[in-house]
Amino acid sequence: MVERIWLDVPYAQKDEAKAAGARWDPAAKRWYAPREGMTTLAPWAAAPDIPDLLPGEDRTLGSGLFVDLVPSSCWFTNVRSCVAQRDWERLRRMITRRAGLRCEACGAEEDRQAKRWLEAHERWVYDEARRVQTLKRLICLCTHCHTVTHFGYAQVRGLETQAFAHLVHVTGMSPGQARQHVDAAFALWEQRSALTWSLDLRILTGAGITVTPPPDARHRRGIAAATLAAEETARSSPASRDMPSVPRQDAPSAFVRSLFRGARRG
């Protein structure tokens, strides 16, 4: 097999890299340079691979599929927003590779026709006494399982029925058990959202990844509300109707909390 000259190309830069001469390997799901010495591809020269186990990572944390809502003070403040695009590409590649290119919750592979992608999800532990939210695991989830995990965002996007059905299908819960699980997750979310959390991302910095400090917790809700408003505008535009939807984080803004309660009562 020919030795590839691999590149680190973030998804948002794929067209730019392709125009500069990069080629796509569908088996490896990675961009490469077709020959040595292509200076046009220097911006995407590959950095060393990230180790399969991040320093301090607990790969047993939060196994299986469950609703895992992010406190409102941390909406849209995820790993992807705190690292450079190229470092995110390196992380994403490591997470999907070590998972065998399958969802770690349901075992599904990527399926473009079904609009099912493999995505990275964060598992956190919460120290309420210190009010510290610590990243302890990165897990590979398919789009459908990721939508379940961020169930609040699924509700706002009109995907609650699909997410609930997927939760029941994957876990084997009865509908009644699944509803109790969702209600308990929202109760815990409300409890945690009453506090302001600082983020501990040392498992990334320990692996040599530069982390940009997230916005101050006092400003996160406003940033999140603006992000949700922009997404809502984009989703309602005619051009967005044929675009695949990719869930990212639980929905922000003050009115969402009452929307969540209303959806749970319905």
CSV table of C-alpha atoms in Angstrom, one decimal:
chain,number,residue,atom,x,y,z
A,1,MET,CA,0.0,0.0,0.0
A,2,VAL,CA,1.3,3.5,-0.9
A,3,GLU,CA,2.3,5.6,2.1
A,4,ARG,CA,-0.1,8.5,2.3
A,5,ILE,CA,1.0,12.0,3.1
A,6,TRP,CA,-1.8,12.7,5.5
A,7,LEU,CA,-3.3,16.2,6.2
A,8,ASP,CA,-5.3,17.7,9.0
A,9,VAL,CA,-8.2,19.4,7.2
A,10,PRO,CA,-11.1,20.7,9.3
A,11,TYR,CA,-14.5,20.2,7.7
A,12,ALA,CA,-15.0,23.9,7.2
A,13,GLN,CA,-11.8,24.1,5.1
A,14,LYS,CA,-12.3,21.0,2.9
A,15,ASP,CA,-13.2,23.0,-0.2
A,16,GLU,CA,-10.2,25.3,0.2
A,17,ALA,CA,-7.9,22.3,0.7
A,18,LYS,CA,-9.3,20.5,-2.3
A,19,ALA,CA,-8.7,23.5,-4.4
A,20,ALA,CA,-5.1,23.6,-3.2
A,21,GLY,CA,-4.7,20.0,-4.4
A,22,ALA,CA,-5.7,17.8,-1.5
A,23,ARG,CA,-7.3,14.4,-2.2
A,24,TRP,CA,-9.8,12.4,-0.1
A,25,ASP,CA,-9.3,8.8,0.9
A,26,PRO,CA,-12.8,7.4,1.4
A,27,ALA,CA,-11.5,4.3,3.3
A,28,ALA,CA,-9.4,6.2,5.8
A,29,LYS,CA,-11.9,9.2,5.7
A,30,ARG,CA,-9.0,11.6,5.6
A,31,TRP,CA,-7.4,14.1,3.3
A,32,TYR,CA,-3.9,13.6,1.9
A,33,ALA,CA,-1.4,15.3,-0.4
A,34,PRO,CA,-1.0,13.4,-3.7
A,35,ARG,CA,2.8,14.1,-3.8
A,36,GLU,CA,5.5,15.5,-1.7
A,37,GLY,CA,6.6,19.1,-1.7
A,38,MET,CA,3.2,20.7,-2.3
A,39,THR,CA,3.6,24.0,-0.6
A,40,THR,CA,0.0,24.9,-1.2
A,41,LEU,CA,-1.0,22.2,1.3
A,42,ALA,CA,1.5,23.3,4.0
A,43,PRO,CA,-1.3,25.0,6.1
A,44,TRP,CA,-2.8,21.5,6.7
A,45,ALA,CA,0.4,19.5,7.3
A,46,ALA,CA,-0.4,16.8,9.8
A,47,ALA,CA,0.5,17.1,13.4
A,48,PRO,CA,1.3,14.0,15.5
A,49,ASP,CA,-1.7,11.8,16.3
A,50,ILE,CA,-3.4,12.3,19.6
A,51,PRO,CA,-3.0,9.3,21.9
A,52,ASP,CA,-6.0,7.0,22.1
A,53,LEU,CA,-6.4,7.6,25.8
A,54,LEU,CA,-6.2,11.2,27.0
A,55,PRO,CA,-4.4,11.9,30.3
A,56,GLY,CA,-6.9,11.3,33.1
A,57,GLU,CA,-9.7,10.2,30.7
A,58,ASP,CA,-12.2,7.6,32.1
A,59,ARG,CA,-13.5,5.6,29.1
A,60,THR,CA,-15.9,3.7,31.4
A,61,LEU,CA,-17.8,6.9,32.4
A,62,GLY,CA,-21.3,7.1,31.1
A,63,SER,CA,-21.5,4.0,29.0
A,64,GLY,CA,-24.7,3.4,26.9
A,65,LEU,CA,-27.3,5.8,25.7
A,66,PHE,CA,-28.9,8.3,28.1
A,67,VAL,CA,-30.1,11.9,28.2
A,68,ASP,CA,-27.2,14.0,29.3
A,69,LEU,CA,-28.2,17.6,29.4
A,70,VAL,CA,-25.6,20.4,29.7
A,71,PRO,CA,-26.2,23.1,32.4
A,72,SER,CA,-27.6,26.3,31.0
A,73,SER,CA,-24.4,28.2,32.0
A,74,CYS,CA,-22.5,26.0,29.6
A,75,TRP,CA,-24.8,25.9,26.5
A,76,PHE,CA,-22.7,26.0,23.3
A,77,THR,CA,-19.5,26.0,25.4
A,78,ASN,CA,-18.1,22.7,24.3
A,79,VAL,CA,-14.7,21.2,23.4
A,80,ARG,CA,-15.1,22.2,19.8
A,81,SER,CA,-15.5,25.9,20.7
A,82,CYS,CA,-12.4,25.8,22.9
A,83,VAL,CA,-9.8,24.3,20.5
A,84,ALA,CA,-8.4,25.3,17.1
A,85,GLN,CA,-10.1,23.7,14.1
A,86,ARG,CA,-7.1,21.6,13.2
A,87,ASP,CA,-6.9,20.3,16.8
A,88,TRP,CA,-10.6,19.5,16.7
A,89,GLU,CA,-10.0,17.5,13.5
A,90,ARG,CA,-7.2,15.5,15.2
A,91,LEU,CA,-9.5,14.9,18.2
A,92,ARG,CA,-12.4,13.8,16.0
A,93,ARG,CA,-10.2,11.5,14.0
A,94,MET,CA,-8.9,9.8,17.2
A,95,ILE,CA,-12.3,9.5,18.8
A,96,THR,CA,-13.9,7.8,15.7
A,97,ARG,CA,-10.9,5.6,15.0
A,98,ARG,CA,-10.6,4.2,18.5
A,99,ALA,CA,-14.4,3.5,18.4
A,100,GLY,CA,-13.9,1.4,15.2
A,101,LEU,CA,-15.9,3.9,13.1
A,102,ARG,CA,-19.0,2.9,15.0
A,103,CYS,CA,-21.3,4.7,17.5
A,104,GLU,CA,-20.3,3.7,21.0
A,105,ALA,CA,-24.0,3.7,22.1
A,106,CYS,CA,-25.9,1.8,19.4
A,107,GLY,CA,-23.1,0.4,17.2
A,108,ALA,CA,-24.2,2.0,14.0
A,109,GLU,CA,-21.9,3.1,11.3
A,110,GLU,CA,-22.0,6.3,9.4
A,111,ASP,CA,-24.7,6.4,6.7
A,112,ARG,CA,-24.8,9.4,4.5
A,113,GLN,CA,-28.2,8.5,2.9
A,114,ALA,CA,-29.7,8.2,6.4
A,115,LYS,CA,-28.0,11.5,7.3
A,116,ARG,CA,-26.3,9.6,10.2
A,117,TRP,CA,-22.9,10.9,11.0
A,118,LEU,CA,-20.3,10.0,13.6
A,119,GLU,CA,-19.9,12.9,16.1
A,120,ALA,CA,-17.9,13.5,19.3
A,121,HIS,CA,-19.8,14.0,22.6
A,122,GLU,CA,-18.4,15.1,25.9
A,123,ARG,CA,-18.9,13.3,29.2
A,124,TRP,CA,-18.5,15.5,32.3
A,125,VAL,CA,-18.3,15.0,36.1
A,126,TYR,CA,-19.7,17.7,38.3
A,127,ASP,CA,-18.2,18.9,41.6
A,128,GLU,CA,-21.1,20.9,43.2
A,129,ALA,CA,-19.0,22.0,46.2
A,130,ARG,CA,-16.3,23.6,44.0
A,131,ARG,CA,-18.8,24.3,41.1
A,132,VAL,CA,-16.3,22.7,38.6
A,133,GLN,CA,-17.5,20.8,35.5
A,134,THR,CA,-14.6,18.5,34.5
A,135,LEU,CA,-14.3,16.8,31.1
A,136,LYS,CA,-13.6,13.2,31.8
A,137,ARG,CA,-14.4,11.4,28.5
A,138,LEU,CA,-14.9,11.9,24.8
A,139,ILE,CA,-17.2,9.4,23.2
A,140,CYS,CA,-18.2,8.7,19.6
A,141,LEU,CA,-22.0,8.9,19.0
A,142,CYS,CA,-24.0,8.7,15.8
A,143,THR,CA,-26.3,11.6,15.0
A,144,HIS,CA,-29.4,9.8,16.3
A,145,CYS,CA,-27.8,8.9,19.6
A,146,HIS,CA,-26.3,12.4,19.9
A,147,THR,CA,-29.8,13.9,19.4
A,148,VAL,CA,-31.1,11.7,22.3
A,149,THR,CA,-28.3,12.8,24.5
A,150,HIS,CA,-29.1,16.5,23.9
A,151,PHE,CA,-32.9,15.9,24.3
A,152,GLY,CA,-33.7,19.5,25.2
A,153,TYR,CA,-32.2,20.7,21.9
A,154,ALA,CA,-34.2,17.9,20.1
A,155,GLN,CA,-37.4,19.3,21.6
A,156,VAL,CA,-36.7,22.8,20.4
A,157,ARG,CA,-35.8,21.5,16.9
A,158,GLY,CA,-39.0,19.5,16.6
A,159,LEU,CA,-37.2,16.1,16.9
A,160,GLU,CA,-38.5,14.9,20.3
A,161,THR,CA,-40.6,12.1,18.8
A,162,GLN,CA,-37.7,10.7,16.9
A,163,ALA,CA,-35.3,11.1,19.8
A,164,PHE,CA,-37.7,9.4,22.2
A,165,ALA,CA,-38.3,6.5,19.8
A,166,HIS,CA,-34.6,6.0,19.4
A,167,LEU,CA,-34.0,6.1,23.1
A,168,VAL,CA,-36.6,3.3,23.6
A,169,HIS,CA,-35.2,1.3,20.7
A,170,VAL,CA,-31.6,1.4,21.8
A,171,THR,CA,-32.0,1.0,25.5
A,172,GLY,CA,-34.9,-1.4,25.6
A,173,MET,CA,-36.8,0.7,28.0
A,174,SER,CA,-40.6,0.8,28.0
A,175,PRO,CA,-42.1,4.1,26.9
A,176,GLY,CA,-43.0,4.7,30.6
A,177,GLN,CA,-39.5,4.0,31.8
A,178,ALA,CA,-38.1,6.2,29.1
A,179,ARG,CA,-40.4,9.1,30.1
A,180,GLN,CA,-39.3,8.7,33.7
A,181,HIS,CA,-35.7,8.8,32.5
A,182,VAL,CA,-36.2,12.0,30.5
A,183,ASP,CA,-38.0,13.7,33.4
A,184,ALA,CA,-35.2,12.7,35.8
A,185,ALA,CA,-32.6,14.1,33.4
A,186,PHE,CA,-34.5,17.4,33.2
A,187,ALA,CA,-34.8,17.6,37.0
A,188,LEU,CA,-31.0,17.2,37.3
A,189,TRP,CA,-30.5,19.7,34.5
A,190,GLU,CA,-32.6,22.3,36.4
A,191,GLN,CA,-30.6,21.6,39.6
A,192,ARG,CA,-27.3,22.0,37.9
A,193,SER,CA,-28.4,25.1,35.9
A,194,ALA,CA,-29.0,26.9,39.2
A,195,LEU,CA,-25.2,27.0,39.6
A,196,THR,CA,-22.5,28.7,37.6
A,197,TRP,CA,-19.8,26.3,36.6
A,198,SER,CA,-16.2,26.7,35.6
A,199,LEU,CA,-14.8,24.2,33.1
A,200,ASP,CA,-11.8,21.9,33.7
A,201,LEU,CA,-10.3,20.7,30.3
A,202,ARG,CA,-7.0,19.4,31.6
A,203,ILE,CA,-7.4,16.1,29.8
A,204,LEU,CA,-6.9,18.1,26.6
A,205,THR,CA,-4.0,20.3,27.7
A,206,GLY,CA,-2.3,17.2,29.1
A,207,ALA,CA,-2.4,15.8,25.6
A,208,GLY,CA,-0.7,18.9,24.2
A,209,ILE,CA,-3.8,20.5,22.8
A,210,THR,CA,-4.0,24.3,23.2
A,211,VAL,CA,-7.3,25.3,24.8
A,212,THR,CA,-8.8,28.7,24.4
A,213,PRO,CA,-10.5,29.7,27.6
A,214,PRO,CA,-14.3,29.7,27.2
A,215,PRO,CA,-16.3,32.9,27.7
A,216,ASP,CA,-16.8,34.0,31.2
A,217,ALA,CA,-19.7,32.2,32.7
A,218,ARG,CA,-21.6,35.4,33.3
A,219,HIS,CA,-21.8,36.0,29.5
A,220,ARG,CA,-22.4,32.4,28.3
A,221,ARG,CA,-26.2,32.6,28.4
A,222,GLY,CA,-26.3,35.7,26.3
A,223,ILE,CA,-23.9,34.1,23.8
A,224,ALA,CA,-26.0,30.9,23.7
A,225,ALA,CA,-29.2,32.8,23.2
A,226,ALA,CA,-27.7,34.7,20.2
A,227,THR,CA,-26.4,31.4,18.8
A,228,LEU,CA,-29.8,29.7,19.1
A,229,ALA,CA,-31.5,32.7,17.5
A,230,ALA,CA,-29.1,32.6,14.5
A,231,GLU,CA,-29.7,28.9,14.1
A,232,GLU,CA,-33.4,29.4,14.2
A,233,THR,CA,-33.2,32.0,11.5
A,234,ALA,CA,-31.0,29.7,9.4
A,235,ARG,CA,-33.3,26.7,9.8
A,236,SER,CA,-36.3,28.8,8.7
A,237,SER,CA,-34.7,30.0,5.5
A,238,PRO,CA,-35.6,28.2,2.3
A,239,ALA,CA,-32.0,27.3,1.6
A,240,SER,CA,-31.8,25.3,4.8
A,241,ARG,CA,-34.6,22.9,4.1
A,242,ASP,CA,-32.4,20.4,2.2
A,243,MET,CA,-29.5,20.6,4.6
A,244,PRO,CA,-28.6,17.8,7.0
A,245,SER,CA,-29.2,18.7,10.6
A,246,VAL,CA,-26.4,18.1,13.1
A,247,PRO,CA,-27.3,18.6,16.8
A,248,ARG,CA,-24.6,20.3,18.8
A,249,GLN,CA,-25.7,21.4,22.3
A,250,ASP,CA,-28.8,21.9,24.4
A,251,ALA,CA,-30.9,24.9,23.5
A,252,PRO,CA,-30.3,28.2,25.2
A,253,SER,CA,-32.3,31.4,26.1
A,254,ALA,CA,-34.6,32.1,29.0
A,255,PHE,CA,-37.8,31.1,27.3
A,256,VAL,CA,-36.5,27.6,26.6
A,257,ARG,CA,-36.8,26.6,30.2
A,258,SER,CA,-40.6,27.1,30.2
A,259,LEU,CA,-40.7,25.4,26.7
A,260,PHE,CA,-39.0,22.4,28.2
A,261,ARG,CA,-41.5,22.2,31.1
A,262,GLY,CA,-44.4,22.5,28.7
A,263,ALA,CA,-43.0,19.7,26.5
A,264,ARG,CA,-42.6,17.5,29.5
A,265,ARG,CA,-46.2,18.1,30.7
A,266,GLY,CA,-47.6,17.3,27.2
